mmCIF file of C-alpha atoms (C1' of nucleotides) in Angstrom:
data_model
loop_
_atom_site.group_PDB
_atom_site.id
_atom_site.type_symbol
_atom_site.label_atom_id
_atom_site.label_comp_id
_atom_site.label_asym_id
_atom_site.label_seq_id
_atom_site.Cartn_x
_atom_site.Cartn_y
_atom_site.Cartn_z
ATOM 1 C CA MET N 106 -0.255 115.236 -118.557
ATOM 2 C CA ASP N 107 0.809 118.845 -118.834
ATOM 3 C CA LYS N 108 4.124 119.922 -117.418
ATOM 4 C CA ILE N 109 2.776 123.386 -116.916
ATOM 5 C CA LEU N 110 0.484 121.985 -114.196
ATOM 6 C CA ASP N 111 3.514 120.983 -112.167
ATOM 7 C CA ILE N 112 4.681 124.571 -111.955
ATOM 8 C CA ASP N 113 3.259 126.892 -109.341
ATOM 9 C CA ASN N 114 3.730 130.528 -108.381
ATOM 10 C CA VAL N 115 6.691 129.685 -106.170
ATOM 11 C CA ASP N 116 8.465 128.192 -109.138
ATOM 12 C CA LEU N 117 7.672 131.141 -111.301
ATOM 13 C CA LYS N 118 8.843 133.547 -108.760
ATOM 14 C CA ILE N 119 12.080 131.707 -108.319
ATOM 15 C CA ILE N 120 12.640 131.593 -112.040
ATOM 16 C CA SER N 121 11.780 135.193 -112.411
ATOM 17 C CA LEU N 122 14.219 136.321 -109.724
ATOM 18 C CA LEU N 123 17.071 134.139 -110.895
ATOM 19 C CA ASN N 124 16.406 135.201 -114.480
ATOM 20 C CA GLN N 125 17.209 138.760 -113.468
ATOM 21 C CA ASP N 126 20.456 137.656 -111.765
ATOM 22 C CA ALA N 127 21.320 133.927 -111.978
ATOM 23 C CA LYS N 128 24.001 134.376 -109.321
ATOM 24 C CA THR N 129 21.660 135.422 -106.533
ATOM 25 C CA PRO N 130 22.183 133.003 -103.609
ATOM 26 C CA TYR N 131 19.316 130.630 -102.987
ATOM 27 C CA THR N 132 19.227 131.867 -99.390
ATOM 28 C CA GLU N 133 18.305 135.322 -100.659
ATOM 29 C CA ILE N 134 15.805 133.973 -103.145
ATOM 30 C CA ALA N 135 14.323 131.964 -100.241
ATOM 31 C CA LYS N 136 13.753 135.129 -98.251
ATOM 32 C CA LYS N 137 12.032 136.880 -101.064
ATOM 33 C CA VAL N 138 9.766 133.928 -101.851
ATOM 34 C CA PHE N 139 9.003 133.227 -98.218
ATOM 35 C CA VAL N 140 10.206 129.536 -98.221
ATOM 36 C CA SER N 141 13.291 127.880 -96.845
ATOM 37 C CA SER N 142 16.402 127.711 -98.986
ATOM 38 C CA GLY N 143 16.072 123.929 -99.076
ATOM 39 C CA THR N 144 12.795 124.479 -100.917
ATOM 40 C CA VAL N 145 14.482 126.684 -103.470
ATOM 41 C CA HIS N 146 17.003 123.926 -104.085
ATOM 42 C CA VAL N 147 14.337 121.344 -104.480
ATOM 43 C CA ARG N 148 12.340 123.503 -106.813
ATOM 44 C CA MET N 149 15.289 124.377 -108.969
ATOM 45 C CA ARG N 150 16.379 120.754 -109.216
ATOM 46 C CA LYS N 151 12.814 119.895 -110.291
ATOM 47 C CA LEU N 152 12.839 122.618 -112.897
ATOM 48 C CA GLU N 153 16.215 121.503 -114.168
ATOM 49 C CA ASP N 154 15.097 117.953 -114.327
ATOM 50 C CA MET N 155 11.980 118.956 -116.198
ATOM 51 C CA GLY N 156 14.168 120.859 -118.688
ATOM 52 C CA VAL N 157 12.425 124.139 -117.933
ATOM 53 C CA VAL N 158 15.705 125.682 -116.778
ATOM 54 C CA LYS N 159 18.300 124.562 -119.310
ATOM 55 C CA SER N 160 21.372 126.413 -118.106
ATOM 56 C CA ALA N 161 22.657 129.737 -116.886
ATOM 57 C CA THR N 162 24.557 132.040 -119.139
ATOM 58 C CA LEU N 163 26.370 135.448 -118.969
ATOM 59 C CA ASN N 164 24.853 138.487 -120.522
ATOM 60 C CA ILE N 165 27.853 139.921 -122.371
ATOM 61 C CA ASP N 166 28.355 143.273 -124.005
ATOM 62 C CA PHE N 167 29.872 141.986 -127.156
ATOM 63 C CA SER N 168 30.932 145.265 -128.509
ATOM 64 C CA LYS N 169 33.227 145.668 -125.536
ATOM 65 C CA LEU N 170 34.903 142.437 -126.672
ATOM 66 C CA GLY N 171 35.449 143.728 -130.158
ATOM 67 C CA TYR N 172 32.355 142.163 -131.631
ATOM 68 C CA ASP N 173 30.751 145.335 -132.969
ATOM 69 C CA ILE N 174 28.438 143.995 -135.629
ATOM 70 C CA SER N 175 25.462 141.711 -135.203
ATOM 71 C CA ALA N 176 22.982 141.042 -138.048
ATOM 72 C CA PHE N 177 19.899 139.095 -138.921
ATOM 73 C CA LEU N 178 19.969 137.084 -142.104
ATOM 74 C CA GLY N 179 16.925 136.104 -144.144
ATOM 75 C CA ILE N 180 18.047 133.052 -146.060
ATOM 76 C CA TYR N 181 16.389 131.772 -149.260
ATOM 77 C CA LEU N 182 16.907 128.128 -150.097
ATOM 78 C CA GLU N 183 16.818 126.585 -153.604
ATOM 79 C CA LYS N 184 14.501 123.952 -152.248
ATOM 80 C CA SER N 185 12.909 124.103 -148.728
ATOM 81 C CA SER N 186 13.632 120.345 -148.449
ATOM 82 C CA LEU N 187 17.295 121.314 -147.967
ATOM 83 C CA TYR N 188 16.541 122.882 -144.600
ATOM 84 C CA ASP N 189 18.210 120.205 -142.380
ATOM 85 C CA ASN N 190 21.310 120.069 -144.531
ATOM 86 C CA VAL N 191 21.804 123.794 -144.565
ATOM 87 C CA ILE N 192 21.290 124.034 -140.823
ATOM 88 C CA GLU N 193 24.058 121.421 -140.351
ATOM 89 C CA MET N 194 26.380 123.551 -142.512
ATOM 90 C CA LEU N 195 25.468 126.684 -140.635
ATOM 91 C CA LYS N 196 26.336 124.932 -137.373
ATOM 92 C CA GLN N 197 29.839 124.725 -138.716
ATOM 93 C CA ILE N 198 30.069 128.504 -138.916
ATOM 94 C CA PRO N 199 30.731 129.755 -135.358
ATOM 95 C CA GLU N 200 29.504 133.246 -136.058
ATOM 96 C CA VAL N 201 25.998 131.855 -136.508
ATOM 97 C CA ILE N 202 24.430 132.187 -133.021
ATOM 98 C CA ASN N 203 20.790 131.477 -133.840
ATOM 99 C CA ALA N 204 18.792 129.949 -136.662
ATOM 100 C CA TYR N 205 15.016 129.587 -136.977
ATOM 101 C CA TYR N 206 12.486 128.037 -139.203
ATOM 102 C CA THR N 207 9.868 130.712 -139.595
ATOM 103 C CA THR N 208 6.686 131.596 -141.472
ATOM 104 C CA GLY N 209 7.098 134.341 -144.101
ATOM 105 C CA ASN N 210 9.353 134.691 -147.052
ATOM 106 C CA TYR N 211 12.600 133.334 -145.692
ATOM 107 C CA SER N 212 13.368 129.695 -145.445
ATOM 108 C CA ILE N 213 15.804 130.222 -142.651
ATOM 109 C CA PHE N 214 16.166 133.203 -140.359
ATOM 110 C CA ALA N 215 19.535 133.517 -138.646
ATOM 111 C CA LYS N 216 21.513 135.814 -136.374
ATOM 112 C CA ILE N 217 25.266 136.301 -136.638
ATOM 113 C CA ILE N 218 27.836 138.165 -134.632
ATOM 114 C CA CYS N 219 31.036 139.625 -136.189
ATOM 115 C CA LYS N 220 33.928 141.744 -135.078
ATOM 116 C CA ASP N 221 33.764 144.366 -137.977
ATOM 117 C CA THR N 222 32.697 144.843 -141.519
ATOM 118 C CA ASN N 223 35.568 142.749 -142.938
ATOM 119 C CA HIS N 224 34.656 139.959 -140.684
ATOM 120 C CA LEU N 225 31.030 140.299 -141.678
ATOM 121 C CA ARG N 226 32.030 140.210 -145.323
ATOM 122 C CA THR N 227 33.904 136.924 -144.983
ATOM 123 C CA VAL N 228 31.127 135.365 -142.908
ATOM 124 C CA LEU N 229 28.508 136.406 -145.452
ATOM 125 C CA ASP N 230 30.810 134.985 -148.186
ATOM 126 C CA ASN N 231 31.026 131.653 -146.364
ATOM 127 C CA ILE N 232 27.313 131.551 -145.895
ATOM 128 C CA GLN N 233 26.654 132.282 -149.547
ATOM 129 C CA LYS N 234 28.890 129.354 -150.459
ATOM 130 C CA VAL N 235 26.762 126.841 -148.541
ATOM 131 C CA ASP N 236 25.179 124.312 -150.828
ATOM 132 C CA GLY N 237 21.495 124.828 -151.249
ATOM 133 C CA ILE N 238 21.395 128.590 -150.269
ATOM 134 C CA ASP N 239 20.028 130.673 -153.045
ATOM 135 C CA ARG N 240 20.453 134.160 -151.668
ATOM 136 C CA THR N 241 20.381 136.086 -148.420
ATOM 137 C CA GLU N 242 19.116 139.364 -147.114
ATOM 138 C CA THR N 243 21.041 141.126 -144.332
ATOM 139 C CA LEU N 244 19.594 143.225 -141.628
ATOM 140 C CA ILE N 245 22.464 144.843 -139.733
ATOM 141 C CA VAL N 246 21.718 145.785 -136.158
ATOM 142 C CA LEU N 247 22.609 149.453 -135.616
ATOM 143 C CA GLU N 248 21.062 149.637 -132.162
ATOM 144 C CA GLU N 249 19.582 147.316 -129.608
ATOM 145 C CA SER N 250 16.861 149.364 -128.001
ATOM 146 C CA ILE N 251 15.142 146.643 -125.903
ATOM 147 C CA ASN N 252 16.764 143.509 -124.508
ATOM 148 C CA ARG N 253 15.094 142.034 -121.442
ATOM 149 C CA PRO N 254 13.987 138.800 -119.978
ATOM 150 C CA ILE N 255 10.310 137.615 -120.051
ATOM 151 C CA GLN N 256 8.167 138.955 -117.172
ATOM 152 C CA PHE N 257 6.186 136.071 -115.832
ATOM 153 C CA PHE N 258 2.774 136.426 -114.348
ATOM 154 C CA ASP N 259 0.936 134.342 -111.757
ATOM 155 C CA LYS N 260 -0.964 131.359 -112.933
ATOM 156 C CA MET K 1264 42.411 153.839 -125.020
ATOM 157 C CA ASP K 1265 40.655 150.697 -126.143
ATOM 158 C CA LYS K 1266 38.999 148.448 -123.655
ATOM 159 C CA ILE K 1267 39.671 145.402 -125.764
ATOM 160 C CA LEU K 1268 43.376 145.843 -124.944
ATOM 161 C CA ASP K 1269 42.678 145.272 -121.279
ATOM 162 C CA ILE K 1270 41.257 141.872 -121.995
ATOM 163 C CA ASP K 1271 43.565 138.899 -122.339
ATOM 164 C CA ASN K 1272 43.148 135.192 -122.975
ATOM 165 C CA VAL K 1273 42.609 134.389 -119.359
ATOM 166 C CA ASP K 1274 39.632 136.765 -119.366
ATOM 167 C CA LEU K 1275 38.306 135.195 -122.524
ATOM 168 C CA LYS K 1276 38.728 131.709 -121.215
ATOM 169 C CA ILE K 1277 36.843 132.623 -117.986
ATOM 170 C CA ILE K 1278 34.045 134.318 -119.934
ATOM 171 C CA SER K 1279 33.813 131.394 -122.249
ATOM 172 C CA LEU K 1280 33.541 128.780 -119.507
ATOM 173 C CA LEU K 1281 31.085 130.803 -117.487
ATOM 174 C CA ASN K 1282 29.048 131.541 -120.525
ATOM 175 C CA GLN K 1283 28.481 127.834 -120.945
ATOM 176 C CA ASP K 1284 27.477 127.483 -117.337
ATOM 177 C CA ALA K 1285 27.363 130.629 -115.299
ATOM 178 C CA LYS K 1286 26.907 128.605 -112.091
ATOM 179 C CA THR K 1287 30.280 126.885 -112.365
ATOM 180 C CA PRO K 1288 32.199 127.607 -109.127
ATOM 181 C CA TYR K 1289 35.164 129.894 -109.556
ATOM 182 C CA THR K 1290 37.345 127.286 -107.950
ATOM 183 C CA GLU K 1291 36.565 124.947 -110.866
ATOM 184 C CA ILE K 1292 37.078 127.745 -113.447
ATOM 185 C CA ALA K 1293 40.369 128.402 -111.714
ATOM 186 C CA LYS K 1294 41.604 124.893 -112.280
ATOM 187 C CA LYS K 1295 40.701 124.903 -115.891
ATOM 188 C CA VAL K 1296 42.387 128.263 -116.566
ATOM 189 C CA PHE K 1297 45.484 127.351 -114.410
ATOM 190 C CA VAL K 1298 45.212 130.376 -112.086
ATOM 191 C CA SER K 1299 44.083 130.718 -108.512
ATOM 192 C CA SER K 1300 40.434 131.248 -107.625
ATOM 193 C CA GLY K 1301 41.356 134.637 -106.275
ATOM 194 C CA THR K 1302 42.441 135.628 -109.724
ATOM 195 C CA VAL K 1303 39.173 134.445 -111.251
ATOM 196 C CA HIS K 1304 37.398 136.719 -108.738
ATOM 197 C CA VAL K 1305 39.643 139.688 -109.578
ATOM 198 C CA ARG K 1306 39.166 139.148 -113.324
ATOM 199 C CA MET K 1307 35.424 138.769 -113.102
ATOM 200 C CA ARG K 1308 35.113 141.876 -110.974
ATOM 201 C CA LYS K 1309 37.180 143.760 -113.475
ATOM 202 C CA LEU K 1310 34.956 142.457 -116.358
ATOM 203 C CA GLU K 1311 31.856 143.472 -114.408
ATOM 204 C CA ASP K 1312 33.226 146.897 -113.641
ATOM 205 C CA MET K 1313 34.116 147.372 -117.280
ATOM 206 C CA GLY K 1314 30.565 146.386 -118.264
ATOM 207 C CA VAL K 1315 31.754 143.500 -120.399
ATOM 208 C CA VAL K 1316 29.765 141.052 -118.263
ATOM 209 C CA LYS K 1317 26.420 142.666 -117.574
ATOM 210 C CA SER K 1318 24.638 139.940 -115.719
ATOM 211 C CA ALA K 1319 23.862 136.292 -115.570
ATOM 212 C CA THR K 1320 20.512 134.968 -116.703
ATOM 213 C CA LEU K 1321 18.791 131.589 -117.040
ATOM 214 C CA ASN K 1322 18.302 129.773 -120.261
ATOM 215 C CA ILE K 1323 14.599 128.870 -120.079
ATOM 216 C CA ASP K 1324 12.543 126.548 -122.214
ATOM 217 C CA PHE K 1325 9.633 128.860 -122.643
ATOM 218 C CA SER K 1326 7.395 126.299 -124.296
ATOM 219 C CA LYS K 1327 7.512 124.221 -121.067
ATOM 220 C CA LEU K 1328 6.192 127.272 -119.257
ATOM 221 C CA GLY K 1329 3.320 127.611 -121.689
ATOM 222 C CA TYR K 1330 4.908 130.232 -123.848
ATOM 223 C CA ASP K 1331 4.572 128.323 -127.161
ATOM 224 C CA ILE K 1332 4.911 131.048 -129.703
ATOM 225 C CA SER K 1333 7.720 133.445 -130.443
ATOM 226 C CA ALA K 1334 7.808 135.663 -133.358
ATOM 227 C CA PHE K 1335 9.911 138.313 -135.050
ATOM 228 C CA LEU K 1336 8.112 141.492 -136.149
ATOM 229 C CA GLY K 1337 9.184 143.871 -138.891
ATOM 230 C CA ILE K 1338 7.705 147.221 -138.007
ATOM 231 C CA TYR K 1339 7.152 150.005 -140.485
ATOM 232 C CA LEU K 1340 6.806 153.503 -139.083
ATOM 233 C CA GLU K 1341 4.823 156.378 -140.620
ATOM 234 C CA LYS K 1342 7.888 158.529 -140.097
ATOM 235 C CA SER K 1343 11.337 157.172 -139.051
ATOM 236 C CA SER K 1344 11.696 160.148 -136.719
ATOM 237 C CA LEU K 1345 9.084 158.484 -134.463
ATOM 238 C CA TYR K 1346 11.649 155.683 -133.561
ATOM 239 C CA ASP K 1347 12.255 156.787 -129.982
ATOM 240 C CA ASN K 1348 8.607 157.397 -129.166
ATOM 241 C CA VAL K 1349 7.516 154.022 -130.552
ATOM 242 C CA ILE K 1350 10.327 152.225 -128.705
ATOM 243 C CA GLU K 1351 9.063 153.730 -125.439
ATOM 244 C CA MET K 1352 5.627 152.457 -126.210
ATOM 245 C CA LEU K 1353 6.975 148.997 -127.039
ATOM 246 C CA LYS K 1354 8.706 148.943 -123.638
ATOM 247 C CA GLN K 1355 5.282 149.089 -122.075
ATOM 248 C CA ILE K 1356 4.309 145.808 -123.782
ATOM 249 C CA PRO K 1357 5.877 143.049 -121.702
ATOM 250 C CA GLU K 1358 5.719 140.482 -124.454
ATOM 251 C CA VAL K 1359 8.289 142.556 -126.438
ATOM 252 C CA ILE K 1360 11.612 140.979 -125.538
ATOM 253 C CA ASN K 1361 13.932 142.672 -128.061
ATOM 254 C CA ALA K 1362 13.788 145.635 -130.375
ATOM 255 C CA TYR K 1363 16.442 146.688 -132.840
ATOM 256 C CA TYR K 1364 17.192 149.571 -135.176
ATOM 257 C CA THR K 1365 18.352 147.811 -138.332
ATOM 258 C CA THR K 1366 19.243 148.401 -141.883
ATOM 259 C CA GLY K 1367 16.835 147.149 -144.468
ATOM 260 C CA ASN K 1368 13.122 147.761 -145.011
ATOM 261 C CA TYR K 1369 11.934 147.658 -141.458
ATOM 262 C CA SER K 1370 12.112 150.705 -139.160
ATOM 263 C CA ILE K 1371 12.071 148.557 -136.095
ATOM 264 C CA PHE K 1372 12.779 144.849 -135.787
ATOM 265 C CA ALA K 1373 11.375 143.147 -132.691
ATOM 266 C CA LYS K 1374 10.957 139.880 -131.002
ATOM 267 C CA ILE K 1375 7.934 138.859 -128.958
ATOM 268 C CA ILE K 1376 6.987 135.816 -126.848
ATOM 269 C CA CYS K 1377 3.421 134.731 -126.374
ATOM 270 C CA LYS K 1378 1.500 131.825 -124.787
ATOM 271 C CA ASP K 1379 -0.637 130.876 -127.779
ATOM 272 C CA THR K 1380 -2.248 132.141 -130.897
ATOM 273 C CA ASN K 1381 -4.929 134.083 -128.984
ATOM 274 C CA HIS K 1382 -2.325 135.732 -126.949
ATOM 275 C CA LEU K 1383 -0.302 136.509 -130.118
ATOM 276 C CA ARG K 1384 -3.400 138.096 -131.624
ATOM 277 C CA THR K 1385 -3.965 140.495 -128.704
ATOM 278 C CA VAL K 1386 -0.265 141.438 -128.576
ATOM 279 C CA LEU K 1387 -0.275 142.122 -132.309
ATOM 280 C CA ASP K 1388 -3.390 144.182 -131.891
ATOM 281 C CA ASN K 1389 -1.810 146.203 -129.131
ATOM 282 C CA ILE K 1390 1.268 146.828 -131.232
ATOM 283 C CA GLN K 1391 -0.777 147.864 -134.239
ATOM 284 C CA LYS K 1392 -2.506 150.405 -132.029
ATOM 285 C CA VAL K 1393 0.774 152.151 -131.101
ATOM 286 C CA ASP K 1394 0.861 155.696 -132.485
ATOM 287 C CA GLY K 1395 3.351 156.078 -135.360
ATOM 288 C CA ILE K 1396 3.255 152.433 -136.409
ATOM 289 C CA ASP K 1397 2.169 152.026 -140.034
ATOM 290 C CA ARG K 1398 2.079 148.273 -140.413
ATOM 291 C CA THR K 1399 3.920 145.107 -139.297
ATOM 292 C CA GLU K 1400 5.093 141.850 -140.772
ATOM 293 C CA THR K 1401 5.163 138.840 -138.569
ATOM 294 C CA LEU K 1402 7.616 135.930 -138.797
ATOM 295 C CA ILE K 1403 6.384 133.240 -136.500
ATOM 296 C CA VAL K 1404 9.118 130.955 -135.162
ATOM 297 C CA LEU K 1405 8.155 127.339 -135.893
ATOM 298 C CA GLU K 1406 11.490 125.853 -134.805
ATOM 299 C CA GLU K 1407 14.670 127.106 -133.214
ATOM 300 C CA SER K 1408 17.419 125.039 -134.839
ATOM 301 C CA ILE K 1409 20.435 126.788 -133.509
ATOM 302 C CA ASN K 1410 20.775 128.674 -130.208
ATOM 303 C CA ARG K 1411 24.256 128.910 -128.789
ATOM 304 C CA PRO K 1412 26.630 131.342 -127.179
ATOM 305 C CA ILE K 1413 29.510 133.005 -129.033
ATOM 306 C CA GLN K 1414 32.636 130.943 -129.237
ATOM 307 C CA PHE K 1415 35.536 133.248 -128.517
ATOM 308 C CA PHE K 1416 38.959 132.896 -129.986
ATOM 309 C CA ASP K 1417 42.397 133.814 -128.593
ATOM 310 C CA LYS K 1418 43.601 137.347 -129.310
ATOM 311 C "C1'" DT E 1080 70.675 147.813 -116.395
ATOM 312 C "C1'" DC E 1081 68.726 148.665 -112.164
ATOM 313 C "C1'" DA E 1082 66.114 150.608 -108.303
ATOM 314 C "C1'" DG E 1083 61.729 152.307 -107.404
ATOM 315 C "C1'" DT E 1084 56.933 152.074 -108.355
ATOM 316 C "C1'" DT E 1085 52.743 149.951 -109.564
ATOM 317 C "C1'" DA E 1086 49.865 146.175 -110.709
ATOM 318 C "C1'" DT E 1087 48.719 141.271 -110.297
ATOM 319 C "C1'" DT E 1088 48.553 136.916 -108.368
ATOM 320 C "C1'" DT E 1089 48.549 133.877 -104.655
ATOM 321 C "C1'" DG E 1090 47.269 131.183 -100.648
ATOM 322 C "C1'" DG E 1091 45.375 131.169 -96.296
ATOM 323 C "C1'" DA E 1092 41.731 132.855 -93.056
ATOM 324 C "C1'" DT E 1093 37.013 134.074 -92.572
ATOM 325 C "C1'" DT E 1094 32.409 134.392 -93.905
ATOM 326 C "C1'" DA E 1095 28.666 132.733 -96.498
ATOM 327 C "C1'" DA E 1096 26.236 129.511 -99.239
ATOM 328 C "C1'" DA E 1097 25.276 124.960 -101.253
ATOM 329 C "C1'" DT E 1098 24.123 120.497 -100.336
ATOM 330 C "C1'" DC E 1099 22.473 116.664 -97.744
ATOM 331 C "C1'" DT E 1100 19.542 114.321 -94.430
ATOM 332 C "C1'" DA E 1101 16.325 113.112 -91.136
ATOM 333 C "C1'" DA E 1102 12.385 114.720 -88.928
ATOM 334 C "C1'" DA E 1103 8.089 117.376 -89.286
ATOM 335 C "C1'" DT E 1104 4.389 118.874 -91.667
ATOM 336 C "C1'" DA E 1105 1.037 118.746 -95.097
ATOM 337 C "C1'" DA E 1106 -1.570 116.589 -98.779
ATOM 338 C "C1'" DA E 1107 -3.710 112.770 -101.061
ATOM 339 C "C1'" DA E 1108 -5.695 108.277 -101.204
ATOM 340 C "C1'" DT E 1109 -8.337 104.431 -99.519
ATOM 341 C "C1'" DA V 1150 -9.754 108.185 -89.868
ATOM 342 C "C1'" DT V 1151 -5.601 106.097 -91.069
ATOM 343 C "C1'" DT V 1152 -2.107 105.075 -94.028
ATOM 344 C "C1'" DT V 1153 0.605 106.480 -97.758
ATOM 345 C "C1'" DT V 1154 3.066 109.821 -100.345
ATOM 346 C "C1'" DA V 1155 4.953 114.164 -101.152
ATOM 347 C "C1'" DT V 1156 6.782 118.520 -99.534
ATOM 348 C "C1'" DT V 1157 8.990 121.477 -96.482
ATOM 349 C "C1'" DT V 1158 11.922 122.590 -92.927
ATOM 350 C "C1'" DA V 1159 15.878 123.181 -89.880
ATOM 351 C "C1'" DG V 1160 20.159 121.874 -88.594
ATOM 352 C "C1'" DA V 1161 24.840 119.502 -89.829
ATOM 353 C "C1'" DT V 1162 28.400 119.075 -93.166
ATOM 354 C "C1'" DT V 1163 30.718 120.179 -97.186
ATOM 355 C "C1'" DT V 1164 32.001 123.427 -100.402
ATOM 356 C "C1'" DA V 1165 32.655 127.962 -102.269
ATOM 357 C "C1'" DA V 1166 32.911 133.056 -102.034
ATOM 358 C "C1'" DT V 1167 35.182 136.756 -100.318
ATOM 359 C "C1'" DC V 1168 38.750 139.278 -98.153
ATOM 360 C "C1'" DC V 1169 43.421 140.532 -97.313
ATOM 361 C "C1'" DA V 1170 48.278 140.656 -96.552
ATOM 362 C "C1'" DA V 1171 52.411 138.941 -98.657
ATOM 363 C "C1'" DA V 1172 54.812 137.497 -102.728
ATOM 364 C "C1'" DT V 1173 55.644 137.918 -107.358
ATOM 365 C "C1'" DA V 1174 55.613 140.039 -111.633
ATOM 366 C "C1'" DA V 1175 55.450 143.913 -114.711
ATOM 367 C "C1'" DC V 1176 56.472 148.406 -115.693
ATOM 368 C "C1'" DT V 1177 59.007 153.038 -115.408
ATOM 369 C "C1'" DG V 1178 62.488 156.386 -116.098
ATOM 370 C "C1'" DA V 1179 67.291 157.520 -115.411
#
DNA sequence: TCAGTTATTTGGATTAAATCTAAATAAAAT
DNA sequence: ATTTTATTTAGATTTAATCCAAATAACTGA
């Protein structure tokens, strides 16, 4: 039984609109999707219950809050079996925003956010110290040229 | 005149709470921050006007919508001066969610989301076809182990 | 220090939206 | 065709957003 089958174009339209602005009132969504606002409620509750919509978050301009540096880290492990342990350690470092298990050379691929170069230095130091990490490669983000939500298509 | 100076701990607390759940009513935020709900409104409007808070978006489980593959792409350009042109071309490809100018070997670092391996294949083909792109390296995401918002600290 | 000025916060009044529910409609099953 | 089940709808009620004038607090310059 595939969850995707339970999702129709009305759901996709609702998700798509709310993904552009999660604060749009359901009454307004309702008008655009040509259903009642009650239906929007029912559909959203369904999507939340299904775990399709996990939460709503703010899209923040971090540089305006003094977080001027973000970077991707390619992390090499001493042994790939250490993955879970290292992830647990990385969770302790608040500057680590994302971490992925990916194909390719890196054992872990992560994203961090820092205030400035000094901050970056200390974060990198802390990450290097993590047991099981061999070495890291740093890709510092100089410019974010594209950042947008998925555009869904009809089923 | 630094924008960061205009942001105090009340702002940070509000952003932090709404970043966890952007749909939390301002009345509830107000209680937690020990100010009136009017103040939460005023502060949020200020933050929006300043461009600190750009929008609110949904946190979606894409695999439950049939988008099972995400991948990072390291893109090598024939000449780095082609950056802007290539970015414009990448904007035409809806599967490209993010693109960055980064330090390191890659000229462009991008993230894409696809339904399945076939879809990935066609997207990669389309990207390879873009004028100015020399070659690409693909890091397919097999697991997302950490995905969380920034945790802000007091000033 | 103090009066004048400006900015911020507050609480209440109004408007708007979320939420709930029962009835209506539609879809599916036998 | 009829019953069962699920979905949608349109009020009714509760709750929150928004607006605004008054109160408070924070600055300013002499």
